[in-house]
Coordinates of C-alpha atoms and ligand atoms in Angstrom, one line a residue:
M209 CA -25.5 -14.3 -13.4
K210 CA -23.0 -13.5 -16.3
I211 CA -20.4 -10.8 -17.1
V212 CA -21.7 -9.0 -20.2
D213 CA -19.1 -6.1 -20.4
A214 CA -15.9 -4.7 -18.8
K215 CA -14.3 -1.3 -19.3
V216 CA -11.0 0.2 -18.4
F217 CA -10.8 3.9 -17.5
V218 CA -7.5 5.8 -17.1
C219 CA -8.0 9.2 -15.6
C220 CA -5.9 11.8 -13.7
P221 CA -7.8 13.6 -11.0
G222 CA -4.9 14.9 -9.0
R223 CA -2.9 11.8 -10.0
N224 CA -3.2 8.9 -12.4
F225 CA -5.6 6.0 -11.7
V226 CA -6.7 2.9 -13.7
T227 CA -10.2 1.7 -12.9
L228 CA -12.0 -1.5 -14.1
K229 CA -15.7 -1.7 -14.2
I230 CA -17.2 -5.1 -14.7
V231 CA -21.0 -5.2 -15.7
T232 CA -23.3 -8.2 -15.3
D233 CA -26.5 -9.3 -17.1
E234 CA -28.4 -8.4 -14.0
G235 CA -27.4 -4.8 -14.1
I236 CA -25.0 -5.2 -11.0
Y237 CA -21.5 -3.9 -11.6
G238 CA -18.2 -4.1 -9.7
L239 CA -15.2 -1.8 -9.5
G240 CA -11.6 -2.8 -9.4
D241 CA -8.3 -0.6 -9.1
G242 CA -5.6 -1.4 -11.7
T243 CA -3.2 1.5 -10.8
L244 CA 0.5 0.8 -10.8
N245 CA 2.3 4.0 -10.1
G246 CA 4.3 5.1 -13.1
R247 CA 3.4 2.2 -15.3
E248 CA -0.5 2.7 -15.5
L249 CA -0.8 2.3 -19.3
A250 CA 0.9 -1.1 -19.3
V251 CA -1.9 -2.4 -16.8
A252 CA -4.6 -0.8 -18.7
S253 CA -3.4 -2.5 -21.9
Y254 CA -3.0 -5.9 -20.2
L255 CA -6.6 -5.5 -18.9
S256 CA -8.4 -4.3 -22.0
D257 CA -6.3 -6.1 -24.7
H258 CA -5.7 -9.5 -22.9
I259 CA -8.1 -10.0 -19.9
V260 CA -11.4 -8.3 -20.7
P261 CA -12.2 -10.5 -23.8
C262 CA -11.7 -13.7 -21.5
L263 CA -14.2 -12.4 -18.9
I264 CA -17.2 -12.0 -21.1
G265 CA -19.8 -14.8 -20.4
R266 CA -18.2 -16.0 -17.2
D267 CA -20.1 -16.3 -13.8
P268 CA -18.8 -13.4 -11.5
F269 CA -19.4 -15.5 -8.3
Q270 CA -16.4 -17.8 -9.4
T271 CA -13.7 -15.5 -7.8
E272 CA -11.5 -18.4 -7.1
D273 CA -11.7 -20.1 -10.6
I274 CA -11.4 -16.8 -12.5
W275 CA -8.3 -16.0 -10.4
Q276 CA -6.7 -19.2 -11.2
Y277 CA -7.6 -18.9 -14.9
L278 CA -5.9 -15.5 -15.2
Y279 CA -2.8 -16.5 -13.0
R280 CA -2.1 -20.2 -14.1
G281 CA -4.0 -19.9 -17.4
A282 CA -1.8 -17.1 -18.7
Y283 CA 1.3 -19.4 -18.4
W284 CA 3.3 -16.2 -17.6
R285 CA 3.0 -15.9 -13.8
K286 CA 3.7 -13.0 -11.3
G287 CA 5.1 -9.6 -12.2
P288 CA 3.5 -6.3 -11.0
V289 CA 1.8 -5.6 -14.2
T290 CA 0.1 -9.0 -14.3
M291 CA -0.7 -9.0 -10.6
T292 CA -2.1 -5.5 -10.6
A293 CA -4.4 -6.4 -13.5
I294 CA -5.6 -9.6 -11.9
A295 CA -6.2 -7.5 -8.6
A296 CA -8.5 -5.2 -10.5
V297 CA -10.6 -8.0 -11.8
D298 CA -10.7 -10.0 -8.5
V299 CA -11.7 -6.9 -6.4
A300 CA -14.4 -6.0 -9.0
L301 CA -15.8 -9.6 -8.8
W302 CA -15.9 -9.5 -4.9
D303 CA -17.7 -6.2 -5.2
I304 CA -20.3 -7.8 -7.4
K305 CA -20.7 -10.8 -5.2
A306 CA -21.3 -8.7 -2.1
K307 CA -23.7 -6.4 -4.1
A308 CA -25.6 -9.4 -5.4
L309 CA -25.8 -10.8 -1.9
S310 CA -26.8 -7.2 -0.7
T311 CA -24.3 -7.2 2.2
P312 CA -21.0 -5.2 2.9
L313 CA -18.0 -7.1 1.7
Y314 CA -16.6 -7.8 5.2
N315 CA -19.4 -10.2 5.8
L316 CA -18.1 -12.4 3.1
L317 CA -14.6 -12.3 4.8
G318 CA -15.8 -13.6 8.2
G319 CA -17.5 -10.6 9.4
K320 CA -16.3 -7.7 11.6
S321 CA -13.5 -8.8 14.1
R322 CA -13.1 -5.3 15.5
T323 CA -15.1 -2.1 15.7
G324 CA -12.6 0.1 13.7
V325 CA -9.4 -0.1 11.7
M326 CA -6.5 1.8 13.4
V327 CA -4.6 3.8 10.8
Y328 CA -1.3 5.8 10.6
G329 CA -1.0 9.1 9.0
H330 CA 2.1 10.8 7.5
A331 CA 4.1 13.4 9.1
N332 CA 6.8 14.7 6.9
G333 CA 9.0 17.7 7.6
K334 CA 12.1 19.4 6.0
T335 CA 13.7 19.8 9.5
I336 CA 13.2 18.0 12.9
A337 CA 11.2 21.1 14.1
E338 CA 8.8 20.8 11.1
T339 CA 8.5 17.0 11.7
I340 CA 7.6 17.5 15.4
D341 CA 5.0 20.0 14.5
E342 CA 3.5 17.6 11.8
V343 CA 3.3 14.8 14.3
G344 CA 1.7 17.1 16.5
R345 CA -0.9 18.1 14.0
H346 CA -1.7 14.5 13.6
V347 CA -2.1 13.9 17.3
E348 CA -4.4 16.9 17.4
C349 CA -6.5 15.2 14.7
R350 CA -6.7 12.3 17.0
Y351 CA -4.4 9.9 15.0
L352 CA -3.1 7.1 17.3
A353 CA -0.1 6.3 15.0
V354 CA 2.0 8.5 12.9
R355 CA 4.9 7.8 10.3
A356 CA 7.6 10.3 10.6
Q357 CA 9.9 11.2 7.7
C358 CA 12.2 14.2 7.6
G359 CA 14.8 15.9 5.3
I360 CA 18.4 14.7 5.9
P361 CA 20.9 17.6 6.6
G362 CA 23.3 17.8 3.7
L363 CA 21.0 16.2 1.2
G364 CA 18.4 18.0 -1.0
G365 CA 15.0 16.4 -1.4
T366 CA 14.5 13.3 0.7
Y367 CA 11.9 10.6 0.2
G368 CA 8.5 11.4 2.1
V369 CA 9.1 15.2 2.2
A370 CA 6.9 17.3 -0.1
A371 CA 8.6 20.1 -2.2
G372 CA 6.0 22.8 -1.4
R373 CA 3.3 23.0 1.3
E374 CA 0.9 20.6 -0.6
P375 CA 0.5 17.0 0.9
Y376 CA 3.3 14.6 -0.1
E377 CA 2.7 12.9 -3.5
P378 CA 5.7 10.8 -4.8
A379 CA 4.7 10.7 -8.5
Q380 CA 5.8 13.8 -10.4
K381 CA 4.5 15.0 -13.7
G382 CA 7.1 14.5 -16.7
L383 CA 10.1 12.3 -16.7
P384 CA 11.7 11.0 -13.5
S385 CA 13.5 13.5 -11.3
E386 CA 16.8 12.5 -9.5
Q387 CA 17.5 12.9 -5.8
A388 CA 20.7 12.6 -3.8
W389 CA 21.2 9.9 -1.2
S390 CA 23.7 9.1 1.4
S391 CA 23.1 6.1 3.8
E392 CA 25.9 7.5 6.1
K393 CA 24.2 10.8 6.6
Y394 CA 20.8 9.1 7.1
L395 CA 22.1 6.6 9.7
Q396 CA 23.7 9.4 11.7
F397 CA 20.6 11.6 11.7
I398 CA 17.5 9.3 12.1
P399 CA 17.9 8.4 15.8
T400 CA 18.2 12.1 16.7
L401 CA 14.9 12.6 14.9
F402 CA 13.2 10.0 16.9
A403 CA 14.8 11.0 20.3
E404 CA 13.4 14.6 19.7
L405 CA 9.9 13.2 18.7
R406 CA 9.7 11.2 21.9
K407 CA 10.8 14.2 23.9
S408 CA 8.1 16.4 22.4
H409 CA 5.2 13.9 22.0
G410 CA 5.8 11.4 24.8
D411 CA 5.6 7.6 24.7
D412 CA 1.9 6.9 23.8
V413 CA 1.7 7.9 20.1
H414 CA 2.8 5.0 17.9
L415 CA 5.6 6.2 15.7
L416 CA 6.6 4.4 12.5
H417 CA 9.3 5.1 9.9
D418 CA 9.8 4.1 6.3
V419 CA 13.5 3.3 5.2
H420 CA 12.2 2.8 1.7
H421 CA 14.7 0.0 0.8
R422 CA 17.7 2.3 1.2
L423 CA 20.0 0.3 3.4
T424 CA 22.0 -3.0 3.4
P425 CA 21.0 -5.7 6.0
I426 CA 23.8 -4.7 8.5
Q427 CA 23.0 -1.0 8.2
A428 CA 19.3 -1.8 8.9
A429 CA 20.3 -3.9 11.8
R430 CA 22.4 -0.9 13.1
L431 CA 19.5 1.4 12.6
G432 CA 16.9 -0.9 14.3
K433 CA 19.3 -1.2 17.3
A434 CA 19.7 2.6 17.6
L435 CA 16.0 3.1 17.4
E436 CA 15.1 0.5 20.2
P437 CA 15.0 3.2 22.9
F438 CA 12.2 5.1 20.9
H439 CA 10.1 1.8 20.6
L440 CA 8.9 2.3 17.0
F441 CA 5.7 0.5 15.9
W442 CA 7.8 -0.6 12.8
M443 CA 10.6 0.0 10.7
E444 CA 9.5 -0.2 7.1
D445 CA 11.2 -1.6 4.1
P446 CA 14.7 -1.5 5.7
V447 CA 16.2 -3.2 2.7
A448 CA 15.2 -4.3 -0.9
A449 CA 13.5 -7.7 -0.3
E450 CA 14.6 -9.7 -3.3
L451 CA 17.0 -11.6 -1.0
Q452 CA 14.6 -12.6 1.8
E453 CA 17.4 -14.4 3.7
G454 CA 19.0 -10.9 4.2
F455 CA 16.4 -10.1 6.8
R456 CA 18.0 -12.9 9.1
I457 CA 20.8 -10.4 9.7
I458 CA 18.5 -7.6 10.7
R459 CA 16.6 -10.1 13.1
Q460 CA 19.7 -11.3 14.9
H461 CA 20.6 -7.8 16.0
T462 CA 17.4 -5.9 16.8
T463 CA 14.0 -6.0 18.4
T464 CA 12.6 -3.0 16.5
P465 CA 9.6 -4.6 14.6
V466 CA 10.0 -4.9 10.9
A467 CA 7.4 -4.3 8.1
V468 CA 7.9 -5.1 4.5
G469 CA 5.9 -5.9 1.3
E470 CA 4.3 -2.9 -0.4
I471 CA 5.9 -3.9 -3.7
F472 CA 5.3 -7.7 -3.3
D473 CA 3.3 -9.4 -5.8
T474 CA 2.7 -12.9 -4.5
V475 CA 3.1 -15.0 -1.3
W476 CA 6.3 -16.3 -2.7
D477 CA 7.8 -12.8 -2.3
A478 CA 7.1 -13.2 1.5
R479 CA 7.3 -16.9 2.0
T480 CA 10.7 -17.1 3.7
L481 CA 10.2 -13.9 5.6
I482 CA 6.9 -15.2 7.1
A483 CA 7.9 -18.9 7.6
E484 CA 11.0 -18.0 9.4
Q485 CA 9.4 -15.1 11.4
L486 CA 11.8 -12.5 9.9
I487 CA 9.2 -9.8 9.8
D488 CA 6.3 -8.6 12.2
Y489 CA 4.0 -6.9 9.7
L490 CA 3.1 -7.8 6.0
R491 CA 2.6 -4.7 4.0
M492 CA 0.9 -6.2 0.9
S493 CA -2.4 -4.8 -0.1
L494 CA -4.9 -5.8 -2.8
R495 CA -2.6 -4.6 -5.7
G496 CA -0.7 -8.0 -5.4
G497 CA -3.5 -10.1 -7.1
G498 CA -6.6 -8.9 -5.1
L499 CA -8.5 -10.2 -2.2
T500 CA -8.3 -13.9 -3.2
P501 CA -4.6 -14.3 -2.6
L502 CA -4.4 -11.7 0.2
K503 CA -6.8 -13.9 2.4
K504 CA -4.5 -16.8 1.9
I505 CA -1.2 -14.8 2.7
A506 CA -3.0 -13.4 5.8
A507 CA -3.8 -16.8 6.9
F508 CA -0.2 -18.1 6.4
A509 CA 1.1 -14.9 8.2
E510 CA -1.3 -15.6 11.2
M511 CA 0.2 -19.0 11.7
H512 CA 3.6 -17.3 12.1
H513 CA 2.6 -14.4 14.3
V514 CA 2.8 -11.9 11.5
H515 CA 0.4 -9.1 11.4
T516 CA -1.0 -7.3 8.3
G517 CA -0.3 -3.7 7.6
C518 CA -1.8 -2.9 4.3
H519 CA -0.2 -0.3 2.0
G520 CA -2.4 2.6 1.6
A521 CA -0.5 5.4 -0.3
T522 CA -2.4 7.8 -2.6
D523 CA -1.3 5.8 -5.8
L524 CA -3.7 3.1 -4.7
S525 CA -7.1 4.5 -5.6
P526 CA -10.0 4.9 -3.2
I527 CA -11.3 1.6 -4.4
T528 CA -8.3 -0.2 -3.0
M529 CA -8.6 1.8 0.2
G530 CA -12.2 1.0 0.6
A531 CA -11.9 -2.7 -0.1
A532 CA -8.8 -3.0 2.0
L533 CA -10.8 -1.7 5.0
H534 CA -13.3 -4.6 4.7
F535 CA -10.3 -7.0 4.7
D536 CA -8.9 -5.1 7.8
I537 CA -11.9 -5.2 9.9
A538 CA -12.3 -9.0 9.3
V539 CA -8.9 -10.5 9.4
P540 CA -7.8 -11.9 12.7
N541 CA -4.3 -10.9 12.6
F542 CA -4.8 -7.2 11.6
G543 CA -2.0 -4.9 12.5
I544 CA -2.5 -1.4 11.1
Q545 CA -3.7 0.3 7.9
E546 CA -1.7 3.1 6.2
Y547 CA -3.8 6.2 5.6
M548 CA -2.7 8.9 3.1
P549 CA -5.9 10.8 2.3
H550 CA -6.5 11.4 -1.3
A551 CA -6.9 14.9 -2.8
N552 CA -10.5 16.3 -2.8
V553 CA -10.6 16.0 -6.6
T554 CA -9.7 12.3 -6.5
L555 CA -12.5 11.8 -3.9
D556 CA -15.0 13.6 -6.2
V557 CA -14.3 11.0 -8.9
F558 CA -14.5 8.0 -6.4
P559 CA -17.6 8.7 -4.1
H560 CA -17.0 6.4 -1.1
G561 CA -18.6 5.5 2.2
Y562 CA -15.6 4.9 4.4
R563 CA -14.9 7.4 7.0
F564 CA -12.2 8.5 9.5
A565 CA -12.9 9.2 13.3
D566 CA -10.5 9.4 16.3
G567 CA -7.7 7.5 14.8
Y568 CA -9.8 4.7 13.1
L569 CA -11.2 4.2 9.6
Y570 CA -14.6 2.6 9.2
P571 CA -15.5 0.6 6.0
A572 CA -18.9 1.5 4.3
D573 CA -21.7 -0.6 5.7
T574 CA -23.5 -0.6 2.1
P575 CA -23.5 -3.7 -0.2
G576 CA -20.1 -4.2 -1.9
H577 CA -16.9 -2.5 -1.0
G578 CA -18.7 0.9 -0.9
V579 CA -16.6 2.9 -3.5
D580 CA -18.0 4.1 -6.7
F581 CA -16.7 5.8 -9.9
N582 CA -18.0 9.0 -11.6
E583 CA -17.2 8.2 -15.3
T584 CA -18.5 11.6 -16.4
L585 CA -16.3 13.6 -14.2
A586 CA -13.3 11.3 -14.6
A587 CA -13.4 11.9 -18.4
K588 CA -12.5 15.5 -17.6
F589 CA -9.1 14.4 -16.2
P590 CA -7.2 12.8 -19.0
Y591 CA -3.9 10.8 -18.2
E592 CA -0.8 12.8 -17.6
R593 CA 2.7 11.1 -17.7
A594 CA 4.1 11.1 -14.3
Y595 CA 6.9 9.0 -12.6
L596 CA 8.3 8.4 -9.2
P597 CA 11.7 9.9 -8.8
V598 CA 15.0 7.9 -8.8
S599 CA 17.7 8.1 -6.2
R600 CA 21.6 8.3 -6.7
K601 CA 24.3 8.1 -4.2
L602 CA 26.5 11.2 -3.8
D603 CA 29.1 9.6 -6.3
G604 CA 26.3 9.2 -8.9
T605 CA 25.6 5.5 -8.3
L606 CA 21.9 4.6 -9.1
W607 CA 20.4 3.6 -5.8
N608 CA 17.0 2.4 -4.5
W609 CA 14.3 5.0 -4.5
Ligands
KDG213 O1 4.2 4.2 -5.5 C1 5.1 4.1 -4.5 C2 4.4 4.7 -3.2 O2 3.3 4.0 -3.0 C3 5.5 4.7 -2.1 O3 6.4 5.4 -2.4 C4 4.7 5.0 -0.7 O4 6.4 3.9 0.4 C5 5.3 4.3 0.4 C6 4.5 4.1 1.5 O5 4.8 3.5 2.5 O6 3.3 4.5 1.3
MG214 MG1 6.6 2.4 2.1

């Protein structure tokens, strides 16, 4: 079998997505997601200008060799644009391989290790009362795990909280907006939020929280300690993780489980964190180079009692979600999968076979990863410039969003 064509599509059904379609001489095609929130066109160009010409004529079954060719062969390694582009190719090739063998992708990854993939939903409120209601709404929909975010008194817009009544979508049309941040106000407020959530919803539901890189290690240690009575499933991205050693400080002070990695590109970004058991959950998904490296990172994590917790925000297309579910159902050290349902208009462009029931997602049982792409419909939604917001401290200092 040979690759005869590859095309890159950029479309905006509700939000921007980059999709790669690789076609073979046997008529089988594979689909990969090359979406990098706010930097979509850079990945589209990397793919169509630099990668697609190198793919023509290759054997799509050689997922490992093609991965090495694109990673080592480029001389320039790592970086979000490179790794997102390689991910799109890698996932499309695994899709082709599974379709050619006429089996669901999970069977190429070791087969099913569990019956369903436990997911967590997003409960966001402007106030504690709203957040309590939102968690309640998720519990009624049978979610077993819910991430809770809340507006901070004294600050305007806060990460994770939608402006209107529509579901939360972090990218906004036009140039980046700016939001105010105060770690002091946040640290004072969040333990109260979780105390109230436990009072209203009891101890059974798994509660999660995303700090979104906003704290320093000692502040994160203080937050983790304050949250211990409310036994969170995890505290996510407590600090920016360029300095992996910083997590030692958090670990020395608290037993609240720590999750990190949605912006990691390679295993080297997590090497110390895993090897020293400084984290409990690795949040990398397929965007960091695809399935080929994710399998290796997961195996390395398994040896260190670290579980997986794939990123699953709406800026990853249904292709990433669909393929991640095959990984989740197969990998022995699966922890949990994030699930932020896409808008209906997105799902119309990406027909898919995965489904949600009683707190679990189930991957498609059809050959491949089970997510398709409607090119004709996608063409009706051209790219629209959109960015994530930026964050500033109250004195104007630019801070982590
Ligand atoms: O592109 C950025 C989003 O994916 C991110 O803000 C969402 O933190 C996030 C999460 O945990 O889903
Ligand atoms: Mg996050």
